[in-house]
XYZ file of C-alpha atoms in Angstrom:
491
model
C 35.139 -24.346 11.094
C 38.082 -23.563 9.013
C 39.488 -27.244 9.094
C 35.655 -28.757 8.432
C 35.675 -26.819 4.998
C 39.163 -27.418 4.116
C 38.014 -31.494 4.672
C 35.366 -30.840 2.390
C 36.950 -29.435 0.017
C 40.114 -31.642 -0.194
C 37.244 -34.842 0.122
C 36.991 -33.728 -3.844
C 40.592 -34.163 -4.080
C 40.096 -37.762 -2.480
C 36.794 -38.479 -4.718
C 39.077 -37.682 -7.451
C 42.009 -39.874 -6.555
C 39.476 -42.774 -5.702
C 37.690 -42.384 -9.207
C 41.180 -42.711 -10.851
C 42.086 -45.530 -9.156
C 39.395 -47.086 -9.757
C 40.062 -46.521 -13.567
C 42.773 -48.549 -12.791
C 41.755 -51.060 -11.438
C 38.400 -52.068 -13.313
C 40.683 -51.038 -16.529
C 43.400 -54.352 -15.351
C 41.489 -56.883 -13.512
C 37.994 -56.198 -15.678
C 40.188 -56.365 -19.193
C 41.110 -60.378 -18.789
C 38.785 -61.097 -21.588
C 41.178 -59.615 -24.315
C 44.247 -61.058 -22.477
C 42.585 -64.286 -22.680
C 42.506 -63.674 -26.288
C 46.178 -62.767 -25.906
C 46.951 -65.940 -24.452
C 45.240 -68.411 -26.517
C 47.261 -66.703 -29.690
C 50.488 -67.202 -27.980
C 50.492 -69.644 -25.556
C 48.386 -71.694 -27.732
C 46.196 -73.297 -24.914
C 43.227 -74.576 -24.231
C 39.704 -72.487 -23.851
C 38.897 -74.267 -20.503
C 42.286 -73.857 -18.997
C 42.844 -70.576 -20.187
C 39.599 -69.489 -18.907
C 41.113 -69.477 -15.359
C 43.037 -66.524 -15.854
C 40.003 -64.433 -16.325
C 38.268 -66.214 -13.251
C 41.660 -65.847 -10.919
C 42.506 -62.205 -11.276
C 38.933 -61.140 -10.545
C 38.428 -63.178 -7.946
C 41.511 -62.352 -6.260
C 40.367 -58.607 -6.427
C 37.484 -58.805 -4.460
C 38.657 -62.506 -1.916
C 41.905 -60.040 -1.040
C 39.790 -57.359 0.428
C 39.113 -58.485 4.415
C 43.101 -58.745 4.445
C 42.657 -55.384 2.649
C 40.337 -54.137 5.182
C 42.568 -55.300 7.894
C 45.634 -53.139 6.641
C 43.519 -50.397 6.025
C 42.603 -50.310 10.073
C 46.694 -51.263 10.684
C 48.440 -48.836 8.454
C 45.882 -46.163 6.809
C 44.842 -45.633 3.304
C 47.836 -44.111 1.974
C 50.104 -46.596 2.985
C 48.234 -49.445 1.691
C 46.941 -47.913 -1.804
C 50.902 -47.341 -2.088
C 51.718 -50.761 -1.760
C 48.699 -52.227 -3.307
C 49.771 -50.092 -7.166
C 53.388 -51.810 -6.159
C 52.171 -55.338 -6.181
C 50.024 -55.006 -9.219
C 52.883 -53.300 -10.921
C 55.327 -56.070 -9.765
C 52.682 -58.896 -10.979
C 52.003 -57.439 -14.527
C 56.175 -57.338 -14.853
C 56.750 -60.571 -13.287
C 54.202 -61.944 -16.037
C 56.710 -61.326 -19.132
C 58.506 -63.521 -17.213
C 55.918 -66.172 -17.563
C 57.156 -69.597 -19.611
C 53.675 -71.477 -19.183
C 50.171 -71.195 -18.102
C 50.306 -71.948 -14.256
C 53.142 -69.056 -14.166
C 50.900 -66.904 -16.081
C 48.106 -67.623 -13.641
C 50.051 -66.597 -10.030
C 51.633 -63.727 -11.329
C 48.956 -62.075 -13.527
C 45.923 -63.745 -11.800
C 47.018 -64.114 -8.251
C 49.583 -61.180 -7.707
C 48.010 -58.624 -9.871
C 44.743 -59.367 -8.414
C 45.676 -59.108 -5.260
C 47.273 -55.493 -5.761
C 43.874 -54.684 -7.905
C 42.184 -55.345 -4.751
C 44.322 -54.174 -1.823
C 44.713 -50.824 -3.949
C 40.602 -50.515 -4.568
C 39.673 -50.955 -0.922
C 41.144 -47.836 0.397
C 39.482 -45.802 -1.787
C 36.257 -47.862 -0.524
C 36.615 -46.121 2.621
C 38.551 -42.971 1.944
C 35.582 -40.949 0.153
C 32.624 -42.135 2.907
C 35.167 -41.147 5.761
C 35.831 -37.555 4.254
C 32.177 -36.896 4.009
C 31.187 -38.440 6.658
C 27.936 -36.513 7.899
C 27.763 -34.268 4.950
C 24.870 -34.728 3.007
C 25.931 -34.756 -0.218
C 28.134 -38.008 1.210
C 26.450 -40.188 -1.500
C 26.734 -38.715 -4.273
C 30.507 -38.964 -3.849
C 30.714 -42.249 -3.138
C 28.734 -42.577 -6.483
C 31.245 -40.234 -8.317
C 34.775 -42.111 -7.031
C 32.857 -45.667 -7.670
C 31.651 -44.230 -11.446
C 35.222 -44.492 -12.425
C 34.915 -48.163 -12.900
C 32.774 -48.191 -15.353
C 34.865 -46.087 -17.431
C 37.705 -48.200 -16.897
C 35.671 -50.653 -18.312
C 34.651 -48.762 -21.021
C 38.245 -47.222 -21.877
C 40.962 -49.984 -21.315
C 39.896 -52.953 -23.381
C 41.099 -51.231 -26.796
C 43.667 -50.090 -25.375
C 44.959 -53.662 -24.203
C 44.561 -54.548 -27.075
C 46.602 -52.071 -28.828
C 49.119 -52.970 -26.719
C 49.616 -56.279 -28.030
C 49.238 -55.145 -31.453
C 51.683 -52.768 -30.942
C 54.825 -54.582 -28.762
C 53.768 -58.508 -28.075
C 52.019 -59.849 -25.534
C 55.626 -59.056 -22.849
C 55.467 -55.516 -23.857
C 51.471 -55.022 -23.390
C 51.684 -56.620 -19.541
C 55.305 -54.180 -19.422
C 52.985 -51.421 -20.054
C 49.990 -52.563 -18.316
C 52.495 -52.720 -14.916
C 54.222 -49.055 -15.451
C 50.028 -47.638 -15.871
C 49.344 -49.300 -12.523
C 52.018 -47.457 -10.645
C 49.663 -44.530 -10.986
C 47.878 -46.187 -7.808
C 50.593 -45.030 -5.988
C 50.816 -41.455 -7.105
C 46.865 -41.200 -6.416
C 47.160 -43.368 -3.375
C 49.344 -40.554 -1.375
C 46.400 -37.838 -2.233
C 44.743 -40.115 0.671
C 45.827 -37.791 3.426
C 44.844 -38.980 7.006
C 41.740 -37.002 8.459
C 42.969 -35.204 11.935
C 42.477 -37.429 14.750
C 41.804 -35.742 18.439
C 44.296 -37.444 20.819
C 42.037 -38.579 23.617
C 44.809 -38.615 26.667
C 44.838 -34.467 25.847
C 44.835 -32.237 29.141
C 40.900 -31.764 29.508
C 42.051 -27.837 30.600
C 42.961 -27.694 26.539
C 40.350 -26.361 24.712
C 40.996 -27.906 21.434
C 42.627 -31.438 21.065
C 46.007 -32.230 19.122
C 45.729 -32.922 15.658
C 47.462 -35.865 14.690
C 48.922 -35.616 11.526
C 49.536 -39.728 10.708
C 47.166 -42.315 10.458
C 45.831 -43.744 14.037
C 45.294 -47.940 13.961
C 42.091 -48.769 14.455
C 40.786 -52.213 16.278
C 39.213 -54.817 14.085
C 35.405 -55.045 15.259
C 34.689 -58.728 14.221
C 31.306 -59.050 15.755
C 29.260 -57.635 12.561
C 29.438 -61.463 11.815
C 26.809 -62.284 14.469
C 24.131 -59.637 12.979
C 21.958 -62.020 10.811
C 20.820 -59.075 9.006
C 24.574 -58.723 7.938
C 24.273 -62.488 6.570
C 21.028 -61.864 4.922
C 23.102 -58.400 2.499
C 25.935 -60.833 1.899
C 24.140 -63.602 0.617
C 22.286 -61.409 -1.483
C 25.560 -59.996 -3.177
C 26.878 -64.132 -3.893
C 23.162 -64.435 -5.167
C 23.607 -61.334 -7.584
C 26.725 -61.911 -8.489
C 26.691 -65.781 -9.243
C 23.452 -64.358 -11.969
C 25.450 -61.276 -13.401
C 28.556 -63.551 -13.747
C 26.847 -65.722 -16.408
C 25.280 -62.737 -18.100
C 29.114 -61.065 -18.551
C 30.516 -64.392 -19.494
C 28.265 -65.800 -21.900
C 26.263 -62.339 -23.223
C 29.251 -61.922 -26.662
C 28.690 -65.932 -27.449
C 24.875 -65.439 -27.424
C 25.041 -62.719 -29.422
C 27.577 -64.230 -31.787
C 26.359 -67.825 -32.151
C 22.857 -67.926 -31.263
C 21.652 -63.851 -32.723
C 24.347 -64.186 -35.247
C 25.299 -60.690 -34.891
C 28.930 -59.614 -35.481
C 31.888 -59.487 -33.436
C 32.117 -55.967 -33.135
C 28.291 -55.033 -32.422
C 28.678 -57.627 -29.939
C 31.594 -56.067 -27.770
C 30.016 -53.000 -28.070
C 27.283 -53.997 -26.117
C 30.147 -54.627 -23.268
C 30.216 -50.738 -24.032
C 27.475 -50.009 -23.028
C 27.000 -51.748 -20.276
C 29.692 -49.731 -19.067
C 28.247 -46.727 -19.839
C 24.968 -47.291 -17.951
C 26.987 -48.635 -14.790
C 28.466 -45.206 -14.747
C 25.498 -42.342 -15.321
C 23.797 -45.031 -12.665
C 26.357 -45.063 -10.072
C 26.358 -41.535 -9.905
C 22.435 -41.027 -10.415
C 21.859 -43.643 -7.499
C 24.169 -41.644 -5.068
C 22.636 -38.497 -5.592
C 18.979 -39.762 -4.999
C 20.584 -41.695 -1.812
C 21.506 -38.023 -0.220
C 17.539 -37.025 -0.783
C 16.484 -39.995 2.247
C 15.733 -37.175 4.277
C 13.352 -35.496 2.358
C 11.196 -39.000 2.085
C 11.983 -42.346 2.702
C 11.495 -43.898 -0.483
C 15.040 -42.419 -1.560
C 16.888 -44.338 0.882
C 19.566 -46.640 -0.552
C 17.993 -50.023 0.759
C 14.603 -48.939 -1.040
C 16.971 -48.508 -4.153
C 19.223 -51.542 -4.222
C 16.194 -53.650 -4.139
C 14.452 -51.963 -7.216
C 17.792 -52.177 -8.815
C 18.353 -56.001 -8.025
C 14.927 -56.657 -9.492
C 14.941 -54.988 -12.058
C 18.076 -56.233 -13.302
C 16.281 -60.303 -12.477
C 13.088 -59.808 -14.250
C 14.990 -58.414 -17.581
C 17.126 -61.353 -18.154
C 14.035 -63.222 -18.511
C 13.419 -61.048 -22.154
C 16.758 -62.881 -23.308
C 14.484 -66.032 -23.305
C 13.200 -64.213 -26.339
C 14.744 -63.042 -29.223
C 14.224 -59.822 -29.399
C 16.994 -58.473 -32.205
C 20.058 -56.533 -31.585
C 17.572 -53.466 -30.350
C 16.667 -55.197 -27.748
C 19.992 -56.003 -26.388
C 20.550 -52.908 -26.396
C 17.754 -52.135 -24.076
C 18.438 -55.197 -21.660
C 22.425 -53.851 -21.545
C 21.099 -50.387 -20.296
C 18.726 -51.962 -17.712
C 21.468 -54.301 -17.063
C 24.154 -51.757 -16.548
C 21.899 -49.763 -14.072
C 21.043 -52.974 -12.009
C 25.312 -53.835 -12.067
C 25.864 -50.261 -10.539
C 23.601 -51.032 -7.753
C 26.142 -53.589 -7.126
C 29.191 -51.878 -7.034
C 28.117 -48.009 -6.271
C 27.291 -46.169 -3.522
C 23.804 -48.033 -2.124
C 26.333 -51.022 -0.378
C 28.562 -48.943 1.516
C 25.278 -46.590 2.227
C 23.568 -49.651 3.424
C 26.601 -51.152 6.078
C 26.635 -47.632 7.451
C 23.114 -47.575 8.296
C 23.687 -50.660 9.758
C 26.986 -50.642 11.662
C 27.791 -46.856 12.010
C 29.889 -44.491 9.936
C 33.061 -45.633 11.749
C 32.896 -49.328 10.950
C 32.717 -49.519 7.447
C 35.831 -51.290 6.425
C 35.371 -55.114 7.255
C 31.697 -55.225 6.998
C 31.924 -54.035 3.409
C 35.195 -56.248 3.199
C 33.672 -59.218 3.840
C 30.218 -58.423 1.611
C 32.934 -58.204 -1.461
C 34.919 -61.030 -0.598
C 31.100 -62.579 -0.505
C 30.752 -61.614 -4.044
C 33.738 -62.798 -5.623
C 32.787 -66.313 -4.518
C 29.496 -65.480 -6.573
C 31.534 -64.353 -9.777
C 33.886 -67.321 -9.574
C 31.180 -69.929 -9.885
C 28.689 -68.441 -12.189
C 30.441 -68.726 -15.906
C 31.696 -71.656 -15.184
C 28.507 -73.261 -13.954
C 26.383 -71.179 -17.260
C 29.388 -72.993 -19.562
C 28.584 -76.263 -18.044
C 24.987 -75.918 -18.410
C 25.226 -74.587 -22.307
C 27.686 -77.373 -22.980
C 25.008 -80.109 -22.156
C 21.929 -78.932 -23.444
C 23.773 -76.789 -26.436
C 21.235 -74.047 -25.292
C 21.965 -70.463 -23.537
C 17.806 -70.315 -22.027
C 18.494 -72.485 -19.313
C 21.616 -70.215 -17.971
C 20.054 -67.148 -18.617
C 16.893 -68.733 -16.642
C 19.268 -69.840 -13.768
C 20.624 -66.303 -13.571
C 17.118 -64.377 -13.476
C 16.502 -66.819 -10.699
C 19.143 -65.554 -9.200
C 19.379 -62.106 -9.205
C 15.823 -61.767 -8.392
C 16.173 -63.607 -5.339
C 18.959 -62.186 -4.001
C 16.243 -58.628 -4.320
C 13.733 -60.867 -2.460
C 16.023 -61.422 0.274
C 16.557 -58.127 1.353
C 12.966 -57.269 2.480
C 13.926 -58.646 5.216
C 17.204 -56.054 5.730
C 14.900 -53.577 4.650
C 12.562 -53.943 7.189
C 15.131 -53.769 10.188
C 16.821 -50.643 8.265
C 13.005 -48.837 7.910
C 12.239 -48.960 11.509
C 13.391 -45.432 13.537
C 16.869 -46.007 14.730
C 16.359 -46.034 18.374
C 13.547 -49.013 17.748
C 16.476 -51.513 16.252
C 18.051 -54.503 17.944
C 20.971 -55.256 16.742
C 24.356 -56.680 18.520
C 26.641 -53.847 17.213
C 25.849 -50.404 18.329
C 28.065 -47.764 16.582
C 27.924 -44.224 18.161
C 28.946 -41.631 15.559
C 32.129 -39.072 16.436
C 30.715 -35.496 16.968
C 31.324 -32.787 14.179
C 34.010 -29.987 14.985
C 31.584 -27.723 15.915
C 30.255 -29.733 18.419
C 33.196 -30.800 19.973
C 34.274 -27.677 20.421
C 31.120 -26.361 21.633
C 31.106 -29.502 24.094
C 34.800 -28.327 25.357
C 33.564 -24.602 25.839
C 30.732 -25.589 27.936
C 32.697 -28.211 30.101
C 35.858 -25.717 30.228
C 34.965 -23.821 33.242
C 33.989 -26.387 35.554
C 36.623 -29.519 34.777
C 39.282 -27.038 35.078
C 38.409 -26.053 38.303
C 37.919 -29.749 39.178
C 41.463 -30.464 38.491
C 42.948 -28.047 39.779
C 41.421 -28.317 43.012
C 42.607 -32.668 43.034
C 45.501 -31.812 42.274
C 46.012 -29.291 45.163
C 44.530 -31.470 47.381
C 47.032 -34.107 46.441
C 49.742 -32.105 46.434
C 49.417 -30.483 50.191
C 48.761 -33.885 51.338
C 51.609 -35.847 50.155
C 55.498 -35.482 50.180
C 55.406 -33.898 46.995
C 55.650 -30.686 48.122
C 59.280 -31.136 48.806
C 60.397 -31.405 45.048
C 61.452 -28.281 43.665
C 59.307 -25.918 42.144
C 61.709 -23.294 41.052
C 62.858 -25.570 37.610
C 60.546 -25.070 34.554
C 61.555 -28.688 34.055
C 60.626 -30.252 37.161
C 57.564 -28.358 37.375
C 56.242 -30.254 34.289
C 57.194 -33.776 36.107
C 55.658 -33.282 39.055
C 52.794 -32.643 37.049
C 52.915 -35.399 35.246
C 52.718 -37.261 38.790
C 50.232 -35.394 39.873
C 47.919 -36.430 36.820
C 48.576 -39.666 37.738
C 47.510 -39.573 40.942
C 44.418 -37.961 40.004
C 43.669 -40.450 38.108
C 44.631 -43.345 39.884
C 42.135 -41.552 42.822
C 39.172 -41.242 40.041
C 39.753 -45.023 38.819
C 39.361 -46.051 42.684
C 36.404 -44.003 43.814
């Protein structure tokens, strides 16, 4: 009991750390819009081949994260947060390095990227893990994944204050010594206690293993079609919120002719609503119990549609007030995206215990989304000199990748024991149920045991070694057990 409440307690500790990094991260790889800016004052480049620098490092943070997922399973979170803040650290110094664009674009858009996302995953999975059957588990997820939305919010003056402040060299200098923070947070990730499996069953409590245990790397999510159907809708979503965050300031500017400031700040607030939403979804998530209409699925499709339906009001022009409306739906619909309701969703679906690649895989999904979405907006506006069609094209979008999931939904509303589904996940027990299992089973597997292994020692020439030895005692044992179970494995 006492080791349940100290996880729950230090799961806080973790929510923190994950929330932090998470600062982190959104604050470097979600902040490429000002170092665009940077870069076409100094490097004195195109707009189109510039524009890949933006693209690259976000992409990279969410294509990097089934390798991500893979190390996580390998190594543990600790490990890999640790070296994830190292490469984004070592990308953002290797950049003041940078003599020309296609430098610029492996170190800061490849390698830091890359870190962003190998660093962001762990937390991913850290937080559900350490409330794991609690019921308050959503809500935390919520909390740790509200920190990128104020990373959002935070870092972009800052960047730019920066550069203002020591030249583009000395803002990326900066930028890398702030991302070794990921490591300091990253070793708060302490491994949960693991119960070591080959224990004597005679033992009524099971070693606690104080490092991370590997874990295999289930694969066969990939033949669920209902899995197919939840990543498809996150490239749908993200291919029509891609456009909206790429071309939202130029509409504003060119088209509203509102100014340059009131324009980023509605950037602002679209960070602010991804954040109060991220953690107002995960607490209504933990309610599912009380009636089904909480339940994340039943959520994330509202959330999806709502966010399709009001990009069709940018089709009018409704003044700056209405921007300002259509960021705060916007912002609620984005959090949906990247809060708790995904990871809620792929646990439903897969089990508690087999989080990390599905969800992996779904982001990696997603980045394709956010890669090709601008760039296909900026084509479109570029040929008709008019933003309705791309704002059209990403209604389209995002409402279809809500329509899409009724089908998810209905496989996730049916009572568990009614689904078909290729991978069956059965949850690990609770400490108090374990232990209550072992009590129970004490008595009569002890007595099992002992009797085999008389039996096995009358009747063979073990006998003969010497008992007298503390030492040899514990070998013969050890052959014993062997035996025993060699005998079991045969009958």
């Amino acid at each position: 009991m006492t080791t349940c409440l100290d996880n729950l307690y230090y799961g806080w500790v973790v929510v923190l750390a994950a929330a932090v990094i998470r600062i982190l991260v959104y604050g470097i790889s979600y902040t490429s819009g000002v170092v665009y800016v940077v870069i076409l004052e100094n490097f004195k480049t195109g707009a189109a081949e510039t524009s890949w620098i933006s693209s690259l490092i976000t992409a990279m943070t969410f294509l990097i994260t089934p390798l991500a997922g893979v190390l996580v399973n390998k190594f543990g979170w600790r490990v890999v947060t640790f070296c994830g803040g190292l490469l984004t650290c070592g990308g953002l110094l290797l950049s003041t390095l940078s003599t020309n664009l296609v430098l610029l674009c492996l170190f800061y858009g490849v390698i830091t990227g890359s870190g962003c996302g190998i660093a962001y995953m762990s937390g991913s999975l850290a937080v559900p893990k350490y409330f794991q059957h609690r019921k308050i588990q959503n809500l935390a997820v919520g909390v740790a994944s509200a920190g990128g939305g104020v990373g959002a919010f935070i870092f972009p003056p800052v960047v730019r204050h920066l550069e203002n402040e020591y030249g583009w060299k000395g803002m990326f200098m900066m930028m890398g010594g702030i991302a070794l923070h990921m490591c300091v947070f990253g070793l708060l990730y302490r491994p949960l206690p693991n119960t070591d499996e080959n224990e004597n069953p005679t033992k009524k409590k099971g070693r606690r293993a104080s490092s991370h245990v590997p874990e295999p790397n289930d694969w066969t999510f990939l033949k669920s079609l209902v899995f197919h159907f939840v990543s498809t809708n996150n490239f749908l979503f993200a291919f029509g919120s891609s456009i909206i965050y790429g071309h939202l300031a130029a509409y504003a500017q060119f088209h509203l002719h509102i100014n340059d400031n009131d324009a980023a700040i509605l950037y602002s607030i679209i960070g602010i609503s991804i954040t109060i939403a991220k953690i107002s979804q995960g607490l209504i998530a933990d309610f599912h119990k009380v009636h089904p209409i909480f339940k994340a699925i039943n959520q994330y499709i509202f959330f999806y549609l709502i966010g399709g339906l009001s990009t069709l009001f940018l089709l009018v022009d409704t003044g700056y007030g209405g921007l300002v409306v259509y960021c705060i739906l916007f912002g609620a619909s984005m959090a949906a995206n990247g809060g708790s309701l995904i990871p809620a969703i792929l646990m439903e679906m897969f089990g508690q215990n087999k989080l990390s690649l599905p969800y992996a895989v779904v982001l990696a999904k997603m980045s394709i989304g956010q890669i090709l979405g601008a760039p296909v907006a900026g084509w479109m506006y570029e040929n008709t000199k008019n933003y309705h069609y791309p704002f059209l094209l990403a209604s389209v979008s995002m409402t279809a990748s809500a329509i899409i999931m009724v089908y998810p939904r209905r496989y996730l509303m049916r009572p568990r024991e009614d689904r078909s589904t290729i991978v069956v996940d059965i949850e690990s027990p609770t400490a108090q149920e374990f232990d209550r299992f072992l009590s129970e089973n004490d008595s009569k597997e002890s007595t099992s045991f002992i009797e085999t292994r008389d039996q096995i020692t009358e009747e063979s020439p073990l006998k003969s070694i010497p008992r007298d030895d503390k030492e040899d005692q514990l070998v013969q044992d050890k052959i014993v057990c062997e035996r025993t179970s060699l005998i079991m494995t045969q009958s």
